[in-house]
Each structure stands twice: as C-alpha cells, then as structure tokens.
C-alpha positions as a printed Julia matrix, in Angstrom:
102×3 Matrix{Float64}:
 58.42  -2.89   -4.43
 58.38   0.49   -2.6
 57.04   2.06   -5.84
 53.87   0.76   -5.6
 53.42   1.12   -1.95
 54.18   4.92   -2.28
 51.39   4.69   -5.94
 49.23   3.29   -3.54
 49.06   4.86   -0.21
 49.22   8.77   -2.35
 46.41   7.54   -4.06
 44.41   6.55   -1.25
 44.94   9.97    0.36
 44.07  11.98   -2.4
 40.95  10.09   -2.68
 40.4    9.24    1.07
 40.7    6.66    2.85
 37.6    5.26    4.47
 37.29   2.63    7.75
 38.89   2.68   10.64
 42.06   3.76    8.61
 40.2    6.51    7.31
 39.58   7.57   10.73
 42.67   7.18   12.49
 43.72   9.93    9.82
 41.26  11.96   11.03
 42.69  12.8    14.2
 43.26  15.98   15.67
 46.57  15.36   16.61
 47.52  14.2    13.08
 46.04  16.79   11.46
 47.83  19.02   13.21
 51.14  17.51   12.43
 49.95  17.34    8.86
 49.73  21.56    9.38
 52.79  21.81   10.58
 54.77  19.49    8.86
 57.2   22.1     7.04
 58.08  23.3     9.82
 59.31  20.12   11.23
 60.72  19.53    7.92
 62.76  22.48    8.69
 63.88  22.26   12.12
 64.45  19.05   13.14
 68.27  19.24   12.11
 69.49  22.08   14.3
 67.02  20.84   16.85
 69.09  17.74   17.07
 72.36  19.8    18.06
 69.9   22.92   19.49
 69.03  20.31   22.67
 72.09  18.88   23.81
 73.52  22.15   23.23
 70.75  23.8    25.41
 71.11  21.41   28.01
 74.78  21.44   28.47
 74.12  25.83   28.55
 71.81  24.97   31.81
 73.97  22.48   33.63
 71.2   19.07   32.84
 72.36  16.28   31.94
 71.62  15.35   28.39
 69.51  11.77   28.58
 71.34   9.0    27.09
 68.91   6.24   26.45
 67.61   6.19   23.38
 64.0    6.2    23.95
 63.91   8.87   26.11
 66.64  11.23   23.36
 63.74  10.41   20.91
 61.08  11.85   23.13
 63.27  14.86   24.23
 64.29  15.64   20.63
 60.66  14.77   18.9
 58.34  17.51   21.4
 61.48  20.06   21.17
 60.45  19.96   17.44
 57.18  20.29   17.4
 57.44  22.68   19.76
 59.5   25.15   17.4
 57.18  23.83   14.31
 54.19  24.9    16.0
 55.49  28.3    17.25
 56.6   28.2    13.9
 53.58  28.06   12.4
 51.41  30.4    14.66
 53.79  33.23   14.71
 54.93  33.15   11.54
 53.8   31.23    8.37
 50.35  30.8     9.26
 49.88  35.04    9.94
 51.77  35.05    6.03
 49.46  32.9     5.22
 46.58  35.12    6.66
 48.14  38.32    3.58
 46.95  35.73    1.15
 43.39  37.93    1.48
 44.34  40.76    0.56
 46.19  40.01   -3.14
 43.77  38.53   -6.33
 44.94  36.11   -8.37
 43.58  36.51  -12.12
C-alpha cells in the first residue's frame, strides 16, 4: 500500500500538483525548506546532540516537554541548514558557471 502511495506522490510531484494542494506546495517557506533539505538531512542527528550540550554549557535548563523540545530542535536544525546553504553550498554551486559540460 505504501509503495502505491509513494508512486502516486512522486508521479504527482513530477507532473506538478494542481489545486489547493499544488498551491500549498508552492508556498515560499516550503520551497525554501526543499532548497535546504540536504542540510536538514545532514545536520539533524548532530543537532539532537549539540543543542542539549549547548543548553548545559549556557546554564539554561533544557526543555523537558516534548512539543517544546521538538520546536527547539527543529528551529536549530533549520538555522544550521540555512547557514550551510547560504555560506557553503550556494557559493560552491555558483562556481558551476565557470565549467562547461560537453
């Protein structure tokens, strides 16, 4: 069942979703998360360990309520991925213009 769902999802994404769902997927915050998604994938396991350490080093109590912890970790992961995109990934991608592909 999951395989059929993902076939539908990938096919729809490749063709472009229409309607309300398509407009929702084109919202700037969602497209930005798609742009930095590799950084989100790479940084999330490190953030889950670094943020509690940083709280302890700063002498600030780490949130014990799961929803608050989720928001703190999500914001930290997005910030790390955004910084990586703007200061590392995008400048490297911009170098592509100096190379020709035959």
